[in-house]
Amino acid sequence: MLHLCTDQGASSTRFSFNNSKVYENPNSFTTVGIDDDIRLVPNSNEFVDCIDLTIEKEGDSEYFPVRILGGTLAERYSSSSVRPSMLKSKSKQAVNYYSIITAIASAMNMNGDTETDVSCYICLPPVEIAGNNANEDYVKAQLNGTYLVKQRRMNDVVKEWKFTVDSTRIFPESVMAFMAFMFNPDGTQRVEMAKYNKGYVLSFDLGASTLDLALIKDRKFVDHTGFTYKLGGNIVDDMMRKVIRMNYGTEVTKEDIEEVVRTGRLPYGSTYKDMSEELKKCKRDFAKMLFEHMETYFSTVNVSLQSIKAIFISGGGSMPSSYLDENGKEVVTTPSVSEYIEEILKGVCDAVDMVTSPVENPRECNIIGTVLNMNVLKKLSKK
């Protein structure tokens, strides 16, 4: 039995299986005809460079059968490979179902399995599942079933995996991030978090394309307080793209924009242009946009900011922009978006704690929290 946890992000899918470490797959795909003549030679023998998969599912399915190219193969085949869209629910996008099935095949490949049963544990935005039994049933119906996945290389089938997804558990993303803050990987509580066992805590998960907010009271999710706003770190990408266009009169690639936001430096020939001041302004402006949404959120859930003990910040928004110099030392060029939000919040209530991610990569909070929940469910099922 394979127990697989996944977190489908806008730029990548993080997954973990059978309590292994967290892995990452690209979440960009191009669909092609099942019998198309695809002669792209993979860049390496690594699974992420060889995602040419034909996915078949027994019975009726909205998304299968399909043949997909993923990651580098998708980017080499077409400049318009599809990533998750911020304009549509995650649970209704084919790309996310492709990603989950790809993660299962990747896990089986690492495990040396060719046939197995699978229990899936996935997280989705709270607004898509909290109090929405029909939508949760839809996701389970689309995922559960028996699959045959064939990996192709230069059109020839080189590997096959057969598996049955016999159960799917769905958890709200922001609540999973909260779990990663409160508990150690072994399930014991983090001592430093004990002071947040009672009272309200706001989970603030800023990803590449969305902002997820959820209220936790006495370590329990407060029903109907999970909200997803269709804006994320990609807004900063767009702001910086506009700045570069105005300053240099040129368009830049997606990779260069990601480099600018990640490091504060624009690749410029064989050197770099320092864009840290421009990036600071964009992050500060974006923080103001986010705070406006937070004000609306507190009004909607009928809880004041002053009632919150702490805000747990996860996702890429809690990471500063930095790069490694020639000596391997990290150079921070701009603070994280969360630091600018903290500046604004302190002007309203200076007693609210801003708690940053306890895990090394804040983008992994959701998947780590999902693994913790999986372990709890597995223990309960053995009793």
Tab-separated table of C-alpha atoms in Angstrom:
chain	number	residue	atom	x	y	z
A	1	MET	CA	0.000	0.000	0.000
A	2	LEU	CA	1.284	3.435	-1.000
A	3	HIS	CA	0.245	6.371	1.194
A	4	LEU	CA	0.760	9.560	-0.832
A	5	CYS	CA	0.374	13.182	0.287
A	6	THR	CA	0.304	15.997	-2.278
A	7	ASP	CA	0.136	19.781	-2.346
A	8	GLN	CA	-0.584	21.219	-5.788
A	9	GLY	CA	1.025	24.642	-6.128
A	10	ALA	CA	0.961	27.064	-9.029
A	11	SER	CA	4.596	26.417	-9.902
A	12	SER	CA	5.182	22.887	-8.604
A	13	THR	CA	3.609	19.971	-6.787
A	14	ARG	CA	5.135	18.865	-3.517
A	15	PHE	CA	4.541	15.280	-2.469
A	16	SER	CA	5.612	12.754	0.105
A	17	PHE	CA	4.943	9.041	0.343
A	18	ASN	CA	5.099	6.547	3.187
A	19	ASN	CA	6.701	9.127	5.489
A	20	SER	CA	9.583	9.804	3.122
A	21	LYS	CA	11.047	13.249	2.581
A	22	VAL	CA	9.250	15.931	0.555
A	23	TYR	CA	9.781	15.733	-3.199
A	24	GLU	CA	8.879	18.209	-5.912
A	25	ASN	CA	7.514	17.718	-9.413
A	26	PRO	CA	6.848	20.391	-12.034
A	27	ASN	CA	3.201	21.382	-12.299
A	28	SER	CA	3.236	22.374	-15.962
A	29	PHE	CA	1.854	20.083	-18.636
A	30	THR	CA	1.043	19.976	-22.324
A	31	THR	CA	-1.536	17.503	-23.596
A	32	VAL	CA	-0.792	15.777	-26.895
A	33	GLY	CA	-2.492	13.132	-28.987
A	34	ILE	CA	-2.022	9.654	-27.565
A	35	ASP	CA	-0.549	8.441	-30.848
A	36	ASP	CA	1.386	11.631	-31.702
A	37	ASP	CA	4.961	11.214	-32.909
A	38	ILE	CA	7.019	12.819	-30.084
A	39	ARG	CA	10.773	12.449	-30.574
A	40	LEU	CA	12.116	14.706	-27.843
A	41	VAL	CA	15.125	13.145	-26.127
A	42	PRO	CA	14.950	13.734	-22.328
A	43	ASN	CA	17.705	15.879	-20.836
A	44	SER	CA	18.460	13.149	-18.300
A	45	ASN	CA	17.159	9.854	-16.956
A	46	GLU	CA	15.594	11.604	-13.962
A	47	PHE	CA	11.821	11.133	-13.764
A	48	VAL	CA	11.176	14.895	-13.847
A	49	ASP	CA	12.938	15.096	-17.227
A	50	CYS	CA	11.041	12.085	-18.638
A	51	ILE	CA	7.403	13.008	-18.088
A	52	ASP	CA	5.860	11.659	-21.283
A	53	LEU	CA	2.964	9.740	-19.769
A	54	THR	CA	-0.163	8.112	-21.105
A	55	ILE	CA	-2.759	7.863	-18.331
A	56	GLU	CA	-5.725	5.521	-18.639
A	57	LYS	CA	-8.451	5.115	-16.030
A	58	GLU	CA	-11.034	2.365	-15.865
A	59	GLY	CA	-14.615	3.592	-16.270
A	60	ASP	CA	-15.852	7.109	-16.982
A	61	SER	CA	-13.577	10.079	-16.300
A	62	GLU	CA	-13.623	13.768	-17.149
A	63	TYR	CA	-9.837	13.921	-17.414
A	64	PHE	CA	-8.590	10.559	-18.669
A	65	PRO	CA	-7.421	8.942	-20.922
A	66	VAL	CA	-4.779	11.503	-21.823
A	67	ARG	CA	-1.170	11.746	-22.894
A	68	ILE	CA	0.821	14.488	-21.198
A	69	LEU	CA	4.271	15.982	-21.459
A	70	GLY	CA	5.463	17.494	-18.202
A	71	GLY	CA	8.203	19.767	-16.925
A	72	THR	CA	11.128	20.255	-19.288
A	73	LEU	CA	9.587	18.114	-22.027
A	74	ALA	CA	6.438	20.258	-21.956
A	75	GLU	CA	8.457	23.476	-22.104
A	76	ARG	CA	10.566	22.173	-25.007
A	77	TYR	CA	7.535	20.940	-26.925
A	78	SER	CA	5.426	24.080	-26.572
A	79	SER	CA	5.850	27.594	-25.198
A	80	SER	CA	2.284	27.436	-23.871
A	81	SER	CA	2.463	24.577	-21.377
A	82	VAL	CA	-0.418	24.802	-18.897
A	83	ARG	CA	-0.012	25.609	-15.220
A	84	PRO	CA	-2.747	25.922	-12.581
A	85	SER	CA	-4.780	29.089	-13.057
A	86	MET	CA	-5.668	31.515	-10.281
A	87	LEU	CA	-8.967	32.202	-12.069
A	88	LYS	CA	-10.435	28.739	-11.529
A	89	SER	CA	-10.902	26.396	-8.567
A	90	LYS	CA	-8.066	23.927	-8.079
A	91	SER	CA	-10.533	21.044	-7.858
A	92	LYS	CA	-11.854	21.734	-11.367
A	93	GLN	CA	-8.536	22.019	-13.224
A	94	ALA	CA	-7.301	19.035	-15.205
A	95	VAL	CA	-3.664	20.030	-14.608
A	96	ASN	CA	-3.982	19.248	-10.890
A	97	TYR	CA	-5.345	15.757	-11.536
A	98	TYR	CA	-2.492	15.148	-13.979
A	99	SER	CA	-0.117	16.303	-11.268
A	100	ILE	CA	-1.474	13.946	-8.594
A	101	ILE	CA	-1.343	10.912	-10.891
A	102	THR	CA	2.179	11.912	-11.974
A	103	ALA	CA	3.219	12.109	-8.312
A	104	ILE	CA	1.899	8.564	-7.746
A	105	ALA	CA	3.858	7.269	-10.748
A	106	SER	CA	6.970	9.104	-9.530
A	107	ALA	CA	6.611	7.613	-6.036
A	108	MET	CA	6.125	4.104	-7.442
A	109	ASN	CA	9.174	4.614	-9.649
A	110	MET	CA	11.311	5.558	-6.625
A	111	ASN	CA	9.851	2.677	-4.643
A	112	GLY	CA	10.462	0.150	-7.389
A	113	ASP	CA	6.745	-0.741	-7.545
A	114	THR	CA	4.871	-1.657	-10.720
A	115	GLU	CA	1.502	-2.394	-9.117
A	116	THR	CA	-0.027	-1.272	-5.821
A	117	ASP	CA	-3.026	0.200	-4.009
A	118	VAL	CA	-2.889	3.883	-3.104
A	119	SER	CA	-4.371	6.062	-0.380
A	120	CYS	CA	-4.266	9.733	-1.353
A	121	TYR	CA	-4.136	12.638	1.083
A	122	ILE	CA	-4.460	15.981	-0.687
A	123	CYS	CA	-4.991	19.554	0.402
A	124	LEU	CA	-7.152	22.151	-1.326
A	125	PRO	CA	-8.102	25.773	-0.542
A	126	PRO	CA	-10.550	25.852	2.393
A	127	VAL	CA	-13.176	27.696	0.379
A	128	GLU	CA	-13.399	24.758	-2.036
A	129	ILE	CA	-14.149	22.073	0.521
A	130	ALA	CA	-15.352	23.558	3.833
A	131	GLY	CA	-19.092	22.911	3.950
A	132	ASN	CA	-19.076	21.846	0.306
A	133	ASN	CA	-19.725	18.116	0.411
A	134	ALA	CA	-20.680	17.993	-3.277
A	135	ASN	CA	-17.323	19.393	-4.344
A	136	GLU	CA	-15.440	17.048	-2.028
A	137	ASP	CA	-17.388	14.097	-3.449
A	138	TYR	CA	-16.533	15.294	-6.960
A	139	VAL	CA	-12.786	15.293	-6.242
A	140	LYS	CA	-12.954	11.804	-4.749
A	141	ALA	CA	-14.934	10.495	-7.717
A	142	GLN	CA	-12.365	11.903	-10.147
A	143	LEU	CA	-9.377	10.459	-8.280
A	144	ASN	CA	-10.566	7.110	-6.962
A	145	GLY	CA	-10.276	4.219	-9.389
A	146	THR	CA	-7.831	1.972	-11.219
A	147	TYR	CA	-5.161	3.460	-13.488
A	148	LEU	CA	-2.582	2.309	-15.997
A	149	VAL	CA	0.233	4.813	-16.557
A	150	LYS	CA	2.715	4.274	-19.377
A	151	GLN	CA	5.975	6.176	-19.637
A	152	ARG	CA	7.214	6.744	-23.175
A	153	ARG	CA	10.618	7.591	-24.532
A	154	MET	CA	10.874	8.496	-28.207
A	155	ASN	CA	7.293	7.086	-28.515
A	156	ASP	CA	8.234	3.648	-27.162
A	157	VAL	CA	6.667	2.517	-23.878
A	158	VAL	CA	9.553	1.976	-21.456
A	159	LYS	CA	7.733	1.598	-18.114
A	160	GLU	CA	4.234	0.870	-16.845
A	161	TRP	CA	2.608	1.389	-13.460
A	162	LYS	CA	-0.774	0.008	-12.501
A	163	PHE	CA	-2.460	1.163	-9.319
A	164	THR	CA	-5.836	1.612	-7.672
A	165	VAL	CA	-6.599	4.765	-5.705
A	166	ASP	CA	-8.982	3.206	-3.198
A	167	SER	CA	-9.374	6.206	-0.883
A	168	THR	CA	-8.885	9.970	-0.995
A	169	ARG	CA	-8.769	12.255	2.042
A	170	ILE	CA	-9.013	16.012	1.514
A	171	PHE	CA	-7.773	18.683	3.931
A	172	PRO	CA	-7.900	22.519	3.905
A	173	GLU	CA	-4.532	24.017	2.952
A	174	SER	CA	-4.223	26.767	5.559
A	175	VAL	CA	-5.178	24.389	8.349
A	176	MET	CA	-2.443	22.016	7.202
A	177	ALA	CA	0.055	24.879	7.389
A	178	PHE	CA	-1.120	25.534	10.962
A	179	MET	CA	-0.386	21.894	11.827
A	180	ALA	CA	3.188	22.279	10.570
A	181	PHE	CA	3.634	25.234	12.941
A	182	MET	CA	2.191	23.515	15.997
A	183	PHE	CA	3.674	20.014	15.777
A	184	ASN	CA	7.003	18.317	15.237
A	185	PRO	CA	7.367	15.711	12.473
A	186	ASP	CA	6.883	12.955	15.084
A	187	GLY	CA	3.518	14.418	16.110
A	188	THR	CA	4.615	15.936	19.424
A	189	GLN	CA	3.798	19.570	20.037
A	190	ARG	CA	6.440	22.218	19.519
A	191	VAL	CA	7.140	23.576	22.994
A	192	GLU	CA	7.448	27.160	21.793
A	193	MET	CA	3.945	26.994	20.263
A	194	ALA	CA	2.135	25.926	23.447
A	195	LYS	CA	1.114	29.525	24.171
A	196	TYR	CA	-1.116	29.439	21.074
A	197	ASN	CA	-3.131	26.403	22.206
A	198	LYS	CA	-5.916	28.680	23.408
A	199	GLY	CA	-7.456	31.599	21.566
A	200	TYR	CA	-7.515	32.703	17.942
A	201	VAL	CA	-4.679	32.236	15.461
A	202	LEU	CA	-4.819	33.330	11.822
A	203	SER	CA	-3.189	31.048	9.254
A	204	PHE	CA	-1.845	33.244	6.446
A	205	ASP	CA	-0.595	31.205	3.482
A	206	LEU	CA	0.739	33.332	0.633
A	207	GLY	CA	1.492	31.238	-2.432
A	208	ALA	CA	2.412	32.013	-6.006
A	209	SER	CA	-1.164	32.565	-7.157
A	210	THR	CA	-3.407	32.703	-4.074
A	211	LEU	CA	-3.693	33.981	-0.528
A	212	ASP	CA	-5.392	31.525	1.840
A	213	LEU	CA	-6.690	32.722	5.201
A	214	ALA	CA	-8.205	30.565	7.937
A	215	LEU	CA	-9.021	31.113	11.600
A	216	ILE	CA	-8.018	28.568	14.210
A	217	LYS	CA	-9.497	28.712	17.712
A	218	ASP	CA	-8.179	26.484	20.503
A	219	ARG	CA	-6.275	24.455	17.845
A	220	LYS	CA	-9.477	23.773	15.874
A	221	PHE	CA	-10.458	25.198	12.502
A	222	VAL	CA	-13.362	27.643	12.769
A	223	ASP	CA	-15.981	26.624	10.208
A	224	HIS	CA	-16.690	29.056	7.370
A	225	THR	CA	-13.554	31.138	7.995
A	226	GLY	CA	-11.465	29.629	5.195
A	227	PHE	CA	-11.093	32.152	2.389
A	228	THR	CA	-9.020	32.114	-0.791
A	229	TYR	CA	-8.158	35.347	-2.551
A	230	LYS	CA	-7.033	35.159	-6.165
A	231	LEU	CA	-3.788	37.026	-5.725
A	232	GLY	CA	-0.351	35.842	-4.761
A	233	GLY	CA	3.339	36.331	-5.353
A	234	ASN	CA	2.806	36.471	-9.101
A	235	ILE	CA	1.407	39.977	-8.579
A	236	VAL	CA	4.921	41.052	-7.561
A	237	ASP	CA	6.208	39.346	-10.740
A	238	ASP	CA	3.853	41.473	-12.834
A	239	MET	CA	4.788	44.647	-10.966
A	240	MET	CA	8.485	44.039	-11.545
A	241	ARG	CA	7.899	43.173	-15.191
A	242	LYS	CA	6.268	46.603	-15.615
A	243	VAL	CA	9.159	48.323	-13.819
A	244	ILE	CA	11.745	46.635	-16.047
A	245	ARG	CA	9.774	47.524	-19.150
A	246	MET	CA	9.677	51.194	-18.078
A	247	ASN	CA	13.357	51.334	-17.029
A	248	TYR	CA	14.914	49.354	-19.866
A	249	GLY	CA	12.269	49.293	-22.594
A	250	THR	CA	12.439	45.530	-22.895
A	251	GLU	CA	10.468	42.410	-22.063
A	252	VAL	CA	12.085	39.718	-19.959
A	253	THR	CA	11.557	35.987	-19.747
A	254	LYS	CA	9.564	34.254	-17.035
A	255	GLU	CA	12.816	32.784	-15.713
A	256	ASP	CA	14.424	36.240	-15.447
A	257	ILE	CA	11.425	37.639	-13.559
A	258	GLU	CA	11.573	34.735	-11.130
A	259	GLU	CA	15.289	35.449	-10.666
A	260	VAL	CA	14.595	39.129	-9.955
A	261	VAL	CA	11.953	38.399	-7.311
A	262	ARG	CA	13.950	35.576	-5.744
A	263	THR	CA	17.274	37.457	-5.588
A	264	GLY	CA	16.633	41.169	-6.178
A	265	ARG	CA	18.951	41.065	-9.204
A	266	LEU	CA	18.114	41.170	-12.916
A	267	PRO	CA	20.281	38.979	-15.190
A	268	TYR	CA	21.931	41.425	-17.592
A	269	GLY	CA	24.273	39.771	-20.064
A	270	SER	CA	27.095	38.212	-18.081
A	271	THR	CA	26.348	40.322	-15.011
A	272	TYR	CA	23.377	41.570	-12.953
A	273	LYS	CA	21.456	44.791	-12.413
A	274	ASP	CA	20.600	45.590	-8.802
A	275	MET	CA	16.789	45.841	-8.614
A	276	SER	CA	16.472	45.664	-4.832
A	277	GLU	CA	15.038	49.167	-4.326
A	278	GLU	CA	12.442	48.668	-7.050
A	279	LEU	CA	11.566	45.266	-5.595
A	280	LYS	CA	11.153	46.731	-2.118
A	281	LYS	CA	8.625	49.245	-3.440
A	282	CYS	CA	6.687	46.524	-5.287
A	283	LYS	CA	6.583	44.321	-2.195
A	284	ARG	CA	5.460	47.225	-0.021
A	285	ASP	CA	2.671	48.108	-2.481
A	286	PHE	CA	1.626	44.463	-2.645
A	287	ALA	CA	1.549	44.267	1.166
A	288	LYS	CA	-0.899	47.177	1.183
A	289	MET	CA	-3.132	45.300	-1.267
A	290	LEU	CA	-3.037	42.212	0.942
A	291	PHE	CA	-3.856	44.175	4.073
A	292	GLU	CA	-6.954	45.632	2.401
A	293	HIS	CA	-8.150	42.065	1.808
A	294	MET	CA	-7.349	41.172	5.408
A	295	GLU	CA	-9.475	44.051	6.661
A	296	THR	CA	-12.391	42.777	4.575
A	297	TYR	CA	-11.744	39.254	5.836
A	298	PHE	CA	-11.945	40.229	9.513
A	299	SER	CA	-15.212	42.055	8.870
A	300	THR	CA	-16.630	39.019	7.089
A	301	VAL	CA	-15.761	36.516	9.856
A	302	ASN	CA	-16.797	39.018	12.546
A	303	VAL	CA	-13.520	38.859	14.442
A	304	SER	CA	-11.294	41.862	15.076
A	305	LEU	CA	-7.552	41.914	14.532
A	306	GLN	CA	-7.092	42.701	18.225
A	307	SER	CA	-8.707	39.327	19.059
A	308	ILE	CA	-5.928	37.438	17.259
A	309	LYS	CA	-3.009	36.141	19.298
A	310	ALA	CA	-0.786	35.428	16.340
A	311	ILE	CA	-0.583	35.240	12.577
A	312	PHE	CA	1.206	32.177	11.219
A	313	ILE	CA	2.770	33.104	7.885
A	314	SER	CA	3.722	30.406	5.392
A	315	GLY	CA	4.314	30.107	1.664
A	316	GLY	CA	6.722	32.017	-0.545
A	317	GLY	CA	5.501	35.323	0.890
A	318	SER	CA	7.367	34.587	4.099
A	319	MET	CA	10.709	34.317	2.314
A	320	PRO	CA	13.094	37.259	1.730
A	321	SER	CA	14.859	37.815	-1.583
A	322	SER	CA	18.484	36.733	-1.463
A	323	TYR	CA	21.367	35.191	-3.373
A	324	LEU	CA	24.632	33.441	-2.577
A	325	ASP	CA	27.803	35.439	-3.180
A	326	GLU	CA	31.073	34.027	-4.528
A	327	ASN	CA	31.958	32.770	-1.027
A	328	GLY	CA	28.662	30.921	-0.639
A	329	LYS	CA	27.343	33.450	1.878
A	330	GLU	CA	23.675	34.454	1.676
A	331	VAL	CA	23.091	38.109	0.806
A	332	VAL	CA	19.564	39.336	1.611
A	333	THR	CA	18.520	42.078	-0.798
A	334	THR	CA	14.904	42.728	0.217
A	335	PRO	CA	12.709	41.678	3.160
A	336	SER	CA	9.815	39.275	2.675
A	337	VAL	CA	6.324	40.526	1.843
A	338	SER	CA	5.273	39.346	5.299
A	339	GLU	CA	7.655	41.837	6.935
A	340	TYR	CA	5.937	44.704	5.147
A	341	ILE	CA	2.561	43.354	6.246
A	342	GLU	CA	3.877	43.225	9.801
A	343	GLU	CA	4.795	46.915	9.572
A	344	ILE	CA	1.190	47.730	8.670
A	345	LEU	CA	-0.297	45.413	11.298
A	346	LYS	CA	1.835	46.862	14.089
A	347	GLY	CA	0.282	50.229	13.314
A	348	VAL	CA	-3.135	48.756	14.105
A	349	CYS	CA	-2.253	46.396	16.973
A	350	ASP	CA	1.341	46.016	18.115
A	351	ALA	CA	0.566	42.993	20.327
A	352	VAL	CA	-0.207	40.487	17.553
A	353	ASP	CA	2.644	38.008	17.105
A	354	MET	CA	3.902	37.423	13.564
A	355	VAL	CA	5.168	33.846	13.495
A	356	THR	CA	7.244	32.684	10.559
A	357	SER	CA	7.523	29.097	9.386
A	358	PRO	CA	9.393	26.687	11.703
A	359	VAL	CA	10.355	24.484	8.740
A	360	GLU	CA	13.333	25.224	6.523
A	361	ASN	CA	11.225	25.822	3.402
A	362	PRO	CA	8.012	27.766	4.179
A	363	ARG	CA	6.512	26.498	0.919
A	364	GLU	CA	6.431	23.008	2.449
A	365	CYS	CA	4.126	23.847	5.382
A	366	ASN	CA	0.993	22.510	3.681
A	367	ILE	CA	2.553	19.214	2.644
A	368	ILE	CA	4.196	18.701	6.054
A	369	GLY	CA	0.877	19.353	7.792
A	370	THR	CA	-0.816	16.880	5.432
A	371	VAL	CA	1.770	14.218	6.304
A	372	LEU	CA	1.097	14.819	10.013
A	373	ASN	CA	-2.628	14.301	9.449
A	374	MET	CA	-1.961	11.171	7.410
A	375	ASN	CA	0.044	9.711	10.287
A	376	VAL	CA	-2.770	10.445	12.755
A	377	LEU	CA	-5.330	8.742	10.518
A	378	LYS	CA	-3.087	5.718	9.991
A	379	LYS	CA	-2.656	5.303	13.766
A	380	LEU	CA	-6.403	5.611	14.377
A	381	SER	CA	-7.173	2.997	11.720
A	382	LYS	CA	-4.958	0.480	13.543
A	383	LYS	CA	-6.808	0.838	16.831
